[in-house]
């Protein structure tokens, strides 16, 4: 199928959170992780057909969606999942918050990497739980988590290990030996594991494959909650279709009890979109991944040629985690915003020396952003630090 990922779709005056942030200012929005690509026709057609039905009452998860999910997990990961393990959610963030509240008490804590997707941090803070952070460090040009450094800091009250694989913002896809080390750490400290795997379909590095944490062993399955969604992959985040996979019935009971009366059911149109995406969207996805690889390679080459910046090419996602600490400005995100670039500030993830560049957009927009970055850095000696 021929997909035009170069198409520029005007989102500035739509309901887009991403594009409305800067209004009519000449600032390119390259922050929140939704893409500027039109969703595949299979999803649009399925939604049109459902809308034409004309009745939008209360719904429940379609049997076909459950079948599609189970078949997909078996085919891609050789992971045999049972239907009753699936808990459908209106978003991954609600799953992170539910996991913290379901599996820790107020005097207990969580463990998570840093830098990390901001809701990992806020989920613990909102529940008034403590959180210890395992620093991500560069090892053979990959961002990896240093769990061993946490052990001297642990009190024994930590109950939940929060993982992100592929990692956001670093783009790392954990290898089997790394996941097994995480499992050994969880067993040693009797931890439940919540693994956010929302970017698992967005693998950019040739030869790299995703391995769900829960698929490692029966022990991994029985101590884990896996969060997945088609939202990032197929650009349907605004519809809110996600799921938790929880093999352990006691953990599943605690998780579902925590959501009652607070977290709503999934929208009926979101079910339709998710079914179409995972059932029919793979040809579109393969073309999108090829396009994103080219965006990634372009950004990596150009950024690493800019004085004061460095970038480790992400193995997955459409997010570039750029080290701007050598620019010697007080806030890299604010500096670039003054030059027409709306990046995610590194401080939101735990390191203010970085910026996150969302390259899930047409190449012309990527090239314009890179040109603005180069011009901003050229002008830096004449600028006051912020």
Short mmCIF file of the C-alpha atoms (twelve columns), coordinates in Angstrom:
data_MODEL
# 
_entry.id   MODEL 
# 
loop_
_atom_site.group_PDB 
_atom_site.id 
_atom_site.type_symbol 
_atom_site.label_atom_id 
_atom_site.label_alt_id 
_atom_site.label_comp_id 
_atom_site.label_asym_id 
_atom_site.label_seq_id 
_atom_site.Cartn_x 
_atom_site.Cartn_y 
_atom_site.Cartn_z 
_atom_site.pdbx_PDB_model_num 
ATOM 1   C CA . UNK A 1   0.000   0.000   0.000  1 
ATOM 2   C CA . UNK A 2   1.187   3.540   -0.753 1 
ATOM 3   C CA . UNK A 3   1.143   5.872   2.261  1 
ATOM 4   C CA . UNK A 4   2.007   9.538   1.979  1 
ATOM 5   C CA . UNK A 5   3.849   10.303  5.200  1 
ATOM 6   C CA . UNK A 6   5.139   13.511  3.617  1 
ATOM 7   C CA . UNK A 7   1.623   14.955  3.623  1 
ATOM 8   C CA . UNK A 8   1.358   18.127  5.704  1 
ATOM 9   C CA . UNK A 9   -1.976  18.095  7.532  1 
ATOM 10  C CA . UNK A 10  -2.977  21.410  9.104  1 
ATOM 11  C CA . UNK A 11  -3.569  20.719  12.792 1 
ATOM 12  C CA . UNK A 12  -2.843  24.205  14.109 1 
ATOM 13  C CA . UNK A 13  -6.510  25.272  14.199 1 
ATOM 14  C CA . UNK A 14  -7.941  21.855  15.038 1 
ATOM 15  C CA . UNK A 15  -8.496  20.362  18.487 1 
ATOM 16  C CA . UNK A 16  -4.840  19.261  18.645 1 
ATOM 17  C CA . UNK A 17  -3.254  19.697  22.056 1 
ATOM 18  C CA . UNK A 18  0.125   19.459  20.387 1 
ATOM 19  C CA . UNK A 19  -0.442  22.232  17.850 1 
ATOM 20  C CA . UNK A 20  -2.618  24.523  19.955 1 
ATOM 21  C CA . UNK A 21  0.072   24.921  22.609 1 
ATOM 22  C CA . UNK A 22  1.795   27.699  20.669 1 
ATOM 23  C CA . UNK A 23  -1.246  29.108  18.882 1 
ATOM 24  C CA . UNK A 24  -0.215  31.314  15.978 1 
ATOM 25  C CA . UNK A 25  3.371   31.745  17.189 1 
ATOM 26  C CA . UNK A 26  6.062   30.635  14.771 1 
ATOM 27  C CA . UNK A 27  7.090   27.687  16.948 1 
ATOM 28  C CA . UNK A 28  7.206   24.135  15.596 1 
ATOM 29  C CA . UNK A 29  5.492   21.778  18.079 1 
ATOM 30  C CA . UNK A 30  7.822   18.800  18.517 1 
ATOM 31  C CA . UNK A 31  6.872   17.834  22.061 1 
ATOM 32  C CA . UNK A 32  3.939   15.613  23.126 1 
ATOM 33  C CA . UNK A 33  4.181   12.113  21.648 1 
ATOM 34  C CA . UNK A 34  1.498   12.008  19.024 1 
ATOM 35  C CA . UNK A 35  2.422   11.950  15.357 1 
ATOM 36  C CA . UNK A 36  1.313   14.202  12.519 1 
ATOM 37  C CA . UNK A 37  0.529   11.261  10.235 1 
ATOM 38  C CA . UNK A 38  -2.957  10.396  9.061  1 
ATOM 39  C CA . UNK A 39  -4.105  7.135   10.635 1 
ATOM 40  C CA . UNK A 40  -4.383  4.144   8.288  1 
ATOM 41  C CA . UNK A 41  -7.444  3.813   6.093  1 
ATOM 42  C CA . UNK A 42  -8.431  0.567   7.792  1 
ATOM 43  C CA . UNK A 43  -9.085  2.482   11.022 1 
ATOM 44  C CA . UNK A 44  -10.839 5.410   9.347  1 
ATOM 45  C CA . UNK A 45  -13.077 3.062   7.347  1 
ATOM 46  C CA . UNK A 46  -13.971 0.997   10.420 1 
ATOM 47  C CA . UNK A 47  -14.880 4.142   12.359 1 
ATOM 48  C CA . UNK A 48  -17.029 5.429   9.482  1 
ATOM 49  C CA . UNK A 49  -18.903 2.134   9.344  1 
ATOM 50  C CA . UNK A 50  -19.531 2.197   13.101 1 
ATOM 51  C CA . UNK A 51  -20.679 5.832   13.017 1 
ATOM 52  C CA . UNK A 52  -23.123 5.042   10.218 1 
ATOM 53  C CA . UNK A 53  -24.815 2.565   12.551 1 
ATOM 54  C CA . UNK A 54  -26.022 5.653   14.386 1 
ATOM 55  C CA . UNK A 55  -26.475 4.245   17.911 1 
ATOM 56  C CA . UNK A 56  -23.821 4.887   20.528 1 
ATOM 57  C CA . UNK A 57  -25.020 3.318   23.740 1 
ATOM 58  C CA . UNK A 58  -22.979 1.609   26.421 1 
ATOM 59  C CA . UNK A 59  -20.595 -0.958  25.018 1 
ATOM 60  C CA . UNK A 60  -18.231 -3.719  26.044 1 
ATOM 61  C CA . UNK A 61  -14.998 -5.090  24.593 1 
ATOM 62  C CA . UNK A 62  -15.708 -6.845  21.281 1 
ATOM 63  C CA . UNK A 63  -14.909 -10.544 21.234 1 
ATOM 64  C CA . UNK A 64  -13.019 -9.964  17.994 1 
ATOM 65  C CA . UNK A 65  -10.658 -7.493  19.676 1 
ATOM 66  C CA . UNK A 66  -9.787  -10.043 22.361 1 
ATOM 67  C CA . UNK A 67  -9.150  -12.662 19.671 1 
ATOM 68  C CA . UNK A 68  -6.979  -10.255 17.671 1 
ATOM 69  C CA . UNK A 69  -4.886  -9.343  20.719 1 
ATOM 70  C CA . UNK A 70  -4.319  -12.952 21.769 1 
ATOM 71  C CA . UNK A 71  -3.373  -14.003 18.235 1 
ATOM 72  C CA . UNK A 72  -1.025  -11.022 17.846 1 
ATOM 73  C CA . UNK A 73  0.813   -11.701 21.111 1 
ATOM 74  C CA . UNK A 74  1.180   -15.384 20.242 1 
ATOM 75  C CA . UNK A 75  2.483   -14.671 16.743 1 
ATOM 76  C CA . UNK A 76  4.868   -11.851 17.618 1 
ATOM 77  C CA . UNK A 77  6.165   -12.973 21.012 1 
ATOM 78  C CA . UNK A 78  5.152   -16.634 21.412 1 
ATOM 79  C CA . UNK A 79  3.265   -15.455 24.491 1 
ATOM 80  C CA . UNK A 80  0.134   -17.472 25.278 1 
ATOM 81  C CA . UNK A 81  -2.310  -15.025 26.876 1 
ATOM 82  C CA . UNK A 82  -5.729  -15.975 28.252 1 
ATOM 83  C CA . UNK A 83  -8.800  -13.784 27.627 1 
ATOM 84  C CA . UNK A 84  -9.471  -13.184 31.321 1 
ATOM 85  C CA . UNK A 85  -6.002  -11.673 31.763 1 
ATOM 86  C CA . UNK A 86  -7.024  -8.617  29.707 1 
ATOM 87  C CA . UNK A 87  -8.200  -5.456  31.461 1 
ATOM 88  C CA . UNK A 88  -9.178  -2.717  28.998 1 
ATOM 89  C CA . UNK A 89  -8.324  0.862   29.938 1 
ATOM 90  C CA . UNK A 90  -8.881  4.346   28.463 1 
ATOM 91  C CA . UNK A 91  -5.140  5.046   28.594 1 
ATOM 92  C CA . UNK A 92  -1.730  3.844   29.724 1 
ATOM 93  C CA . UNK A 93  -1.385  6.688   32.245 1 
ATOM 94  C CA . UNK A 94  -4.417  5.456   34.158 1 
ATOM 95  C CA . UNK A 95  -2.781  2.025   34.221 1 
ATOM 96  C CA . UNK A 96  0.403   3.445   35.766 1 
ATOM 97  C CA . UNK A 97  -1.585  5.260   38.435 1 
ATOM 98  C CA . UNK A 98  -3.749  2.224   39.169 1 
ATOM 99  C CA . UNK A 99  -0.669  0.023   39.551 1 
ATOM 100 C CA . UNK A 100 0.876   2.376   42.119 1 
ATOM 101 C CA . UNK A 101 -2.342  2.568   44.158 1 
ATOM 102 C CA . UNK A 102 -3.221  -1.120  43.849 1 
ATOM 103 C CA . UNK A 103 0.181   -2.566  44.746 1 
ATOM 104 C CA . UNK A 104 1.588   -0.149  47.332 1 
ATOM 105 C CA . UNK A 105 0.338   1.308   50.602 1 
ATOM 106 C CA . UNK A 106 0.917   4.883   51.725 1 
ATOM 107 C CA . UNK A 107 4.056   3.942   53.701 1 
ATOM 108 C CA . UNK A 108 5.526   1.985   50.784 1 
ATOM 109 C CA . UNK A 109 7.374   3.052   47.669 1 
ATOM 110 C CA . UNK A 110 8.090   2.471   44.002 1 
ATOM 111 C CA . UNK A 111 11.203  2.096   41.862 1 
ATOM 112 C CA . UNK A 112 11.589  3.558   38.376 1 
ATOM 113 C CA . UNK A 113 14.312  4.581   35.944 1 
ATOM 114 C CA . UNK A 114 15.355  8.184   35.428 1 
ATOM 115 C CA . UNK A 115 15.017  9.967   33.096 1 
ATOM 116 C CA . UNK A 116 11.555  8.588   32.437 1 
ATOM 117 C CA . UNK A 117 8.171   9.430   30.942 1 
ATOM 118 C CA . UNK A 118 6.733   11.994  33.413 1 
ATOM 119 C CA . UNK A 119 3.627   9.994   34.519 1 
ATOM 120 C CA . UNK A 120 5.950   7.404   36.085 1 
ATOM 121 C CA . UNK A 121 7.054   10.146  38.451 1 
ATOM 122 C CA . UNK A 122 3.669   11.779  38.970 1 
ATOM 123 C CA . UNK A 123 1.842   8.483   39.586 1 
ATOM 124 C CA . UNK A 124 3.859   7.944   42.752 1 
ATOM 125 C CA . UNK A 125 3.710   11.597  43.775 1 
ATOM 126 C CA . UNK A 126 -0.075  11.814  43.343 1 
ATOM 127 C CA . UNK A 127 -0.528  8.683   45.466 1 
ATOM 128 C CA . UNK A 128 1.876   10.123  48.060 1 
ATOM 129 C CA . UNK A 129 4.301   7.233   47.637 1 
ATOM 130 C CA . UNK A 130 8.052   7.572   47.685 1 
ATOM 131 C CA . UNK A 131 10.056  6.699   44.590 1 
ATOM 132 C CA . UNK A 132 13.672  5.674   44.172 1 
ATOM 133 C CA . UNK A 133 15.110  6.216   40.715 1 
ATOM 134 C CA . UNK A 134 17.587  4.023   38.853 1 
ATOM 135 C CA . UNK A 135 19.813  6.216   36.704 1 
ATOM 136 C CA . UNK A 136 19.926  5.468   32.988 1 
ATOM 137 C CA . UNK A 137 23.530  5.427   31.799 1 
ATOM 138 C CA . UNK A 138 25.229  5.062   28.451 1 
ATOM 139 C CA . UNK A 139 26.704  1.639   27.787 1 
ATOM 140 C CA . UNK A 140 27.957  0.742   24.310 1 
ATOM 141 C CA . UNK A 141 25.916  3.588   22.857 1 
ATOM 142 C CA . UNK A 142 22.655  2.504   24.496 1 
ATOM 143 C CA . UNK A 143 20.791  3.904   27.481 1 
ATOM 144 C CA . UNK A 144 20.520  1.161   30.118 1 
ATOM 145 C CA . UNK A 145 19.184  1.133   33.661 1 
ATOM 146 C CA . UNK A 146 21.541  0.743   36.623 1 
ATOM 147 C CA . UNK A 147 19.342  -1.171  39.078 1 
ATOM 148 C CA . UNK A 148 22.292  -2.399  41.149 1 
ATOM 149 C CA . UNK A 149 23.059  1.157   42.258 1 
ATOM 150 C CA . UNK A 150 19.618  1.318   43.876 1 
ATOM 151 C CA . UNK A 151 20.094  -1.534  46.320 1 
ATOM 152 C CA . UNK A 152 22.116  0.391   48.955 1 
ATOM 153 C CA . UNK A 153 19.374  3.046   48.987 1 
ATOM 154 C CA . UNK A 154 16.444  0.647   49.444 1 
ATOM 155 C CA . UNK A 155 14.601  0.480   52.749 1 
ATOM 156 C CA . UNK A 156 12.708  -2.745  52.117 1 
ATOM 157 C CA . UNK A 157 9.389   -0.898  51.819 1 
ATOM 158 C CA . UNK A 158 9.592   -0.727  48.025 1 
ATOM 159 C CA . UNK A 159 6.902   -2.913  46.462 1 
ATOM 160 C CA . UNK A 160 6.574   -1.899  42.806 1 
ATOM 161 C CA . UNK A 161 9.174   -1.798  40.029 1 
ATOM 162 C CA . UNK A 162 8.019   0.375   37.114 1 
ATOM 163 C CA . UNK A 163 9.646   -0.449  33.777 1 
ATOM 164 C CA . UNK A 164 9.404   1.205   30.373 1 
ATOM 165 C CA . UNK A 165 10.322  -0.971  27.394 1 
ATOM 166 C CA . UNK A 166 11.030  0.391   24.828 1 
ATOM 167 C CA . UNK A 167 12.305  3.166   27.011 1 
ATOM 168 C CA . UNK A 168 10.834  6.651   26.795 1 
ATOM 169 C CA . UNK A 169 12.709  8.966   26.330 1 
ATOM 170 C CA . UNK A 170 15.924  7.047   25.584 1 
ATOM 171 C CA . UNK A 171 14.602  4.670   22.919 1 
ATOM 172 C CA . UNK A 172 16.297  1.544   24.303 1 
ATOM 173 C CA . UNK A 173 14.833  -1.883  23.564 1 
ATOM 174 C CA . UNK A 174 15.904  -4.200  26.379 1 
ATOM 175 C CA . UNK A 175 17.578  -7.462  25.401 1 
ATOM 176 C CA . UNK A 176 16.637  -10.761 26.999 1 
ATOM 177 C CA . UNK A 177 19.621  -10.805 29.357 1 
ATOM 178 C CA . UNK A 178 18.772  -7.289  30.543 1 
ATOM 179 C CA . UNK A 179 15.155  -8.255  31.167 1 
ATOM 180 C CA . UNK A 180 16.256  -11.373 33.029 1 
ATOM 181 C CA . UNK A 181 18.471  -9.202  35.246 1 
ATOM 182 C CA . UNK A 182 15.449  -7.013  35.969 1 
ATOM 183 C CA . UNK A 183 13.477  -10.134 36.839 1 
ATOM 184 C CA . UNK A 184 16.202  -11.371 39.199 1 
ATOM 185 C CA . UNK A 185 16.174  -7.951  40.890 1 
ATOM 186 C CA . UNK A 186 12.384  -8.137  41.274 1 
ATOM 187 C CA . UNK A 187 12.571  -11.646 42.740 1 
ATOM 188 C CA . UNK A 188 15.360  -10.688 45.129 1 
ATOM 189 C CA . UNK A 189 13.294  -7.841  46.550 1 
ATOM 190 C CA . UNK A 190 9.841   -9.460  46.157 1 
ATOM 191 C CA . UNK A 191 8.592   -6.742  43.803 1 
ATOM 192 C CA . UNK A 192 5.560   -6.529  41.579 1 
ATOM 193 C CA . UNK A 193 6.509   -5.243  38.128 1 
ATOM 194 C CA . UNK A 194 4.502   -2.822  36.006 1 
ATOM 195 C CA . UNK A 195 5.919   -2.789  32.481 1 
ATOM 196 C CA . UNK A 196 4.826   -0.015  30.110 1 
ATOM 197 C CA . UNK A 197 5.289   -1.463  26.615 1 
ATOM 198 C CA . UNK A 198 3.269   1.064   24.607 1 
ATOM 199 C CA . UNK A 199 6.073   1.606   22.062 1 
ATOM 200 C CA . UNK A 200 6.667   -2.113  21.422 1 
ATOM 201 C CA . UNK A 201 5.516   -1.914  17.780 1 
ATOM 202 C CA . UNK A 202 7.774   1.044   16.967 1 
ATOM 203 C CA . UNK A 203 11.111  -0.745  16.550 1 
ATOM 204 C CA . UNK A 204 13.565  1.138   14.340 1 
ATOM 205 C CA . UNK A 205 16.866  -0.688  14.774 1 
ATOM 206 C CA . UNK A 206 17.254  -3.629  12.352 1 
ATOM 207 C CA . UNK A 207 17.494  -6.981  14.109 1 
ATOM 208 C CA . UNK A 208 16.154  -5.728  17.423 1 
ATOM 209 C CA . UNK A 209 12.992  -7.382  18.743 1 
ATOM 210 C CA . UNK A 210 10.665  -6.648  21.615 1 
ATOM 211 C CA . UNK A 211 10.297  -9.185  24.437 1 
ATOM 212 C CA . UNK A 212 7.409   -8.633  26.873 1 
ATOM 213 C CA . UNK A 213 8.653   -8.816  30.447 1 
ATOM 214 C CA . UNK A 214 5.826   -11.152 31.432 1 
ATOM 215 C CA . UNK A 215 6.791   -13.629 28.697 1 
ATOM 216 C CA . UNK A 216 10.183  -14.368 30.301 1 
ATOM 217 C CA . UNK A 217 8.909   -17.046 32.670 1 
ATOM 218 C CA . UNK A 218 5.966   -18.081 34.804 1 
ATOM 219 C CA . UNK A 219 7.435   -16.147 37.719 1 
ATOM 220 C CA . UNK A 220 7.660   -12.995 35.578 1 
ATOM 221 C CA . UNK A 221 4.058   -13.451 34.472 1 
ATOM 222 C CA . UNK A 222 2.736   -13.962 38.000 1 
ATOM 223 C CA . UNK A 223 4.389   -10.828 39.406 1 
ATOM 224 C CA . UNK A 224 3.637   -8.462  36.509 1 
ATOM 225 C CA . UNK A 225 1.222   -6.063  34.863 1 
ATOM 226 C CA . UNK A 226 1.938   -5.337  31.185 1 
ATOM 227 C CA . UNK A 227 0.534   -2.161  29.631 1 
ATOM 228 C CA . UNK A 228 0.024   -2.013  25.858 1 
ATOM 229 C CA . UNK A 229 -1.880  0.118   23.360 1 
ATOM 230 C CA . UNK A 230 -2.175  0.780   19.614 1 
ATOM 231 C CA . UNK A 231 -2.379  4.510   20.316 1 
ATOM 232 C CA . UNK A 232 1.200   5.632   19.604 1 
ATOM 233 C CA . UNK A 233 1.719   3.156   16.793 1 
ATOM 234 C CA . UNK A 234 -1.358  4.094   14.753 1 
ATOM 235 C CA . UNK A 235 -1.826  7.699   15.964 1 
ATOM 236 C CA . UNK A 236 -5.121  7.107   17.765 1 
ATOM 237 C CA . UNK A 237 -4.095  8.362   21.208 1 
ATOM 238 C CA . UNK A 238 -7.075  10.716  21.346 1 
ATOM 239 C CA . UNK A 239 -9.444  7.746   21.192 1 
ATOM 240 C CA . UNK A 240 -8.034  6.109   24.325 1 
ATOM 241 C CA . UNK A 241 -7.712  2.357   23.713 1 
ATOM 242 C CA . UNK A 242 -5.279  0.547   26.002 1 
ATOM 243 C CA . UNK A 243 -5.058  -2.604  28.054 1 
ATOM 244 C CA . UNK A 244 -3.381  -4.186  31.028 1 
ATOM 245 C CA . UNK A 245 -2.404  -7.849  30.805 1 
ATOM 246 C CA . UNK A 246 -2.431  -9.372  34.299 1 
ATOM 247 C CA . UNK A 247 -1.998  -13.182 34.520 1 
ATOM 248 C CA . UNK A 248 -2.105  -13.342 38.350 1 
ATOM 249 C CA . UNK A 249 -5.764  -13.380 39.485 1 
ATOM 250 C CA . UNK A 250 -5.004  -11.749 42.842 1 
ATOM 251 C CA . UNK A 251 -3.087  -8.898  41.236 1 
ATOM 252 C CA . UNK A 252 -5.844  -8.537  38.655 1 
ATOM 253 C CA . UNK A 253 -8.468  -8.323  41.396 1 
ATOM 254 C CA . UNK A 254 -6.533  -5.644  43.261 1 
ATOM 255 C CA . UNK A 255 -6.006  -3.678  40.038 1 
ATOM 256 C CA . UNK A 256 -9.654  -3.801  38.954 1 
ATOM 257 C CA . UNK A 257 -10.931 -2.992  42.437 1 
ATOM 258 C CA . UNK A 258 -8.816  0.155   42.444 1 
ATOM 259 C CA . UNK A 259 -10.378 1.401   39.194 1 
ATOM 260 C CA . UNK A 260 -14.023 0.965   40.199 1 
ATOM 261 C CA . UNK A 261 -16.009 4.157   40.173 1 
ATOM 262 C CA . UNK A 262 -12.955 6.191   39.122 1 
ATOM 263 C CA . UNK A 263 -11.539 5.018   35.779 1 
ATOM 264 C CA . UNK A 264 -14.193 4.836   33.040 1 
ATOM 265 C CA . UNK A 265 -14.676 2.086   30.495 1 
ATOM 266 C CA . UNK A 266 -13.131 2.381   27.059 1 
ATOM 267 C CA . UNK A 267 -15.088 4.366   24.466 1 
ATOM 268 C CA . UNK A 268 -16.939 2.198   21.930 1 
ATOM 269 C CA . UNK A 269 -15.208 3.934   19.004 1 
ATOM 270 C CA . UNK A 270 -11.839 3.277   20.606 1 
ATOM 271 C CA . UNK A 271 -12.636 -0.448  20.591 1 
ATOM 272 C CA . UNK A 272 -13.423 -0.229  16.881 1 
ATOM 273 C CA . UNK A 273 -10.200 1.633   16.133 1 
ATOM 274 C CA . UNK A 274 -8.050  -0.762  18.181 1 
ATOM 275 C CA . UNK A 275 -9.560  -3.813  16.494 1 
ATOM 276 C CA . UNK A 276 -8.957  -2.422  13.015 1 
ATOM 277 C CA . UNK A 277 -5.435  -1.283  13.890 1 
ATOM 278 C CA . UNK A 278 -4.168  -4.571  15.257 1 
ATOM 279 C CA . UNK A 279 -6.106  -6.683  12.747 1 
ATOM 280 C CA . UNK A 280 -5.413  -4.806  9.509  1 
ATOM 281 C CA . UNK A 281 -2.833  -2.080  10.138 1 
ATOM 282 C CA . UNK A 282 0.466   -3.946  9.748  1 
ATOM 283 C CA . UNK A 283 1.158   -3.032  6.070  1 
ATOM 284 C CA . UNK A 284 0.694   0.663   6.907  1 
ATOM 285 C CA . UNK A 285 2.894   0.261   9.981  1 
ATOM 286 C CA . UNK A 286 5.744   -1.285  7.986  1 
ATOM 287 C CA . UNK A 287 5.795   1.758   5.698  1 
ATOM 288 C CA . UNK A 288 5.642   4.109   8.672  1 
ATOM 289 C CA . UNK A 289 8.602   2.384   10.338 1 
ATOM 290 C CA . UNK A 290 10.700  2.736   7.185  1 
ATOM 291 C CA . UNK A 291 9.849   6.446   7.102  1 
ATOM 292 C CA . UNK A 292 10.637  6.922   10.799 1 
ATOM 293 C CA . UNK A 293 14.014  5.178   10.372 1 
ATOM 294 C CA . UNK A 294 14.955  7.724   7.753  1 
ATOM 295 C CA . UNK A 295 13.827  10.561  10.033 1 
ATOM 296 C CA . UNK A 296 15.849  9.074   12.886 1 
ATOM 297 C CA . UNK A 297 18.979  8.660   10.810 1 
ATOM 298 C CA . UNK A 298 18.699  12.219  9.469  1 
ATOM 299 C CA . UNK A 299 18.290  13.685  12.952 1 
ATOM 300 C CA . UNK A 300 21.093  11.603  14.426 1 
ATOM 301 C CA . UNK A 301 23.542  12.660  11.732 1 
ATOM 302 C CA . UNK A 302 22.650  16.346  11.817 1 
ATOM 303 C CA . UNK A 303 22.355  16.730  15.588 1 
ATOM 304 C CA . UNK A 304 25.679  15.058  16.240 1 
ATOM 305 C CA . UNK A 305 27.295  17.559  13.870 1 
ATOM 306 C CA . UNK A 306 26.005  20.496  15.927 1 
ATOM 307 C CA . UNK A 307 28.389  21.926  18.550 1 
ATOM 308 C CA . UNK A 308 27.186  21.298  22.088 1 
ATOM 309 C CA . UNK A 309 24.640  18.582  21.188 1 
ATOM 310 C CA . UNK A 310 24.783  14.797  21.097 1 
ATOM 311 C CA . UNK A 311 22.241  12.101  20.348 1 
ATOM 312 C CA . UNK A 312 22.283  8.337   20.776 1 
ATOM 313 C CA . UNK A 313 20.130  6.970   17.946 1 
ATOM 314 C CA . UNK A 314 16.954  5.517   19.501 1 
ATOM 315 C CA . UNK A 315 16.383  1.834   18.853 1 
ATOM 316 C CA . UNK A 316 12.623  2.397   19.008 1 
ATOM 317 C CA . UNK A 317 9.928   5.102   19.323 1 
ATOM 318 C CA . UNK A 318 9.839   8.340   17.324 1 
ATOM 319 C CA . UNK A 319 11.499  10.340  20.105 1 
ATOM 320 C CA . UNK A 320 15.068  11.667  20.092 1 
ATOM 321 C CA . UNK A 321 16.605  12.246  23.545 1 
ATOM 322 C CA . UNK A 322 19.157  14.970  22.836 1 
ATOM 323 C CA . UNK A 323 21.917  15.888  25.284 1 
ATOM 324 C CA . UNK A 324 22.164  19.676  25.284 1 
ATOM 325 C CA . UNK A 325 24.096  19.999  28.529 1 
ATOM 326 C CA . UNK A 326 27.186  21.330  26.738 1 
ATOM 327 C CA . UNK A 327 25.334  24.325  25.283 1 
ATOM 328 C CA . UNK A 328 25.929  26.161  28.562 1 
ATOM 329 C CA . UNK A 329 22.448  27.673  28.674 1 
ATOM 330 C CA . UNK A 330 20.296  27.612  31.797 1 
ATOM 331 C CA . UNK A 331 17.409  25.844  30.049 1 
ATOM 332 C CA . UNK A 332 17.922  24.189  26.640 1 
ATOM 333 C CA . UNK A 333 14.165  23.872  26.065 1 
ATOM 334 C CA . UNK A 334 13.603  27.581  26.668 1 
ATOM 335 C CA . UNK A 335 16.604  28.477  24.554 1 
ATOM 336 C CA . UNK A 336 15.299  26.535  21.551 1 
ATOM 337 C CA . UNK A 337 11.748  27.772  22.077 1 
ATOM 338 C CA . UNK A 338 13.048  31.305  21.573 1 
ATOM 339 C CA . UNK A 339 14.285  30.095  18.195 1 
ATOM 340 C CA . UNK A 340 10.943  28.613  17.118 1 
ATOM 341 C CA . UNK A 341 11.287  25.040  18.398 1 
ATOM 342 C CA . UNK A 342 8.837   23.518  20.860 1 
ATOM 343 C CA . UNK A 343 10.656  20.523  22.350 1 
ATOM 344 C CA . UNK A 344 9.733   18.630  25.512 1 
ATOM 345 C CA . UNK A 345 11.892  19.945  28.379 1 
ATOM 346 C CA . UNK A 346 14.263  17.388  29.827 1 
ATOM 347 C CA . UNK A 347 13.383  18.490  33.362 1 
ATOM 348 C CA . UNK A 348 9.931   16.867  32.951 1 
ATOM 349 C CA . UNK A 349 11.723  13.530  32.566 1 
ATOM 350 C CA . UNK A 350 14.312  14.147  35.282 1 
ATOM 351 C CA . UNK A 351 17.250  15.815  33.502 1 
ATOM 352 C CA . UNK A 352 17.103  19.478  32.514 1 
ATOM 353 C CA . UNK A 353 20.225  19.139  30.369 1 
ATOM 354 C CA . UNK A 354 18.249  17.301  27.675 1 
ATOM 355 C CA . UNK A 355 15.432  17.969  25.241 1 
ATOM 356 C CA . UNK A 356 13.096  15.452  23.616 1 
ATOM 357 C CA . UNK A 357 12.463  15.871  19.886 1 
ATOM 358 C CA . UNK A 358 9.335   14.162  18.483 1 
ATOM 359 C CA . UNK A 359 10.231  13.207  14.914 1 
ATOM 360 C CA . UNK A 360 6.907   11.526  14.141 1 
ATOM 361 C CA . UNK A 361 6.129   14.125  11.476 1 
ATOM 362 C CA . UNK A 362 6.688   14.818  7.761  1 
ATOM 363 C CA . UNK A 363 10.327  15.068  6.755  1 
ATOM 364 C CA . UNK A 364 9.984   18.679  5.638  1 
ATOM 365 C CA . UNK A 365 9.059   19.576  9.217  1 
ATOM 366 C CA . UNK A 366 12.048  17.634  10.553 1 
ATOM 367 C CA . UNK A 367 14.354  19.419  8.134  1 
ATOM 368 C CA . UNK A 368 12.934  22.814  9.086  1 
ATOM 369 C CA . UNK A 369 13.434  22.002  12.770 1 
ATOM 370 C CA . UNK A 370 17.046  20.953  12.170 1 
ATOM 371 C CA . UNK A 371 17.725  24.140  10.227 1 
ATOM 372 C CA . UNK A 372 16.330  26.206  13.104 1 
ATOM 373 C CA . UNK A 373 18.465  24.259  15.570 1 
ATOM 374 C CA . UNK A 374 21.600  24.918  13.536 1 
ATOM 375 C CA . UNK A 375 20.787  28.615  13.259 1 
ATOM 376 C CA . UNK A 376 20.068  28.845  16.996 1 
ATOM 377 C CA . UNK A 377 23.439  27.336  17.860 1 
ATOM 378 C CA . UNK A 378 25.264  29.564  15.381 1 
ATOM 379 C CA . UNK A 379 23.704  32.582  17.098 1 
ATOM 380 C CA . UNK A 380 24.459  31.303  20.591 1 
ATOM 381 C CA . UNK A 381 27.636  33.364  21.234 1 
ATOM 382 C CA . UNK A 382 25.570  36.503  20.664 1 
ATOM 383 C CA . UNK A 383 22.786  35.382  23.004 1 
ATOM 384 C CA . UNK A 384 22.517  35.876  26.722 1 
ATOM 385 C CA . UNK A 385 22.042  32.673  28.648 1 
ATOM 386 C CA . UNK A 386 18.511  32.244  29.947 1 
# 
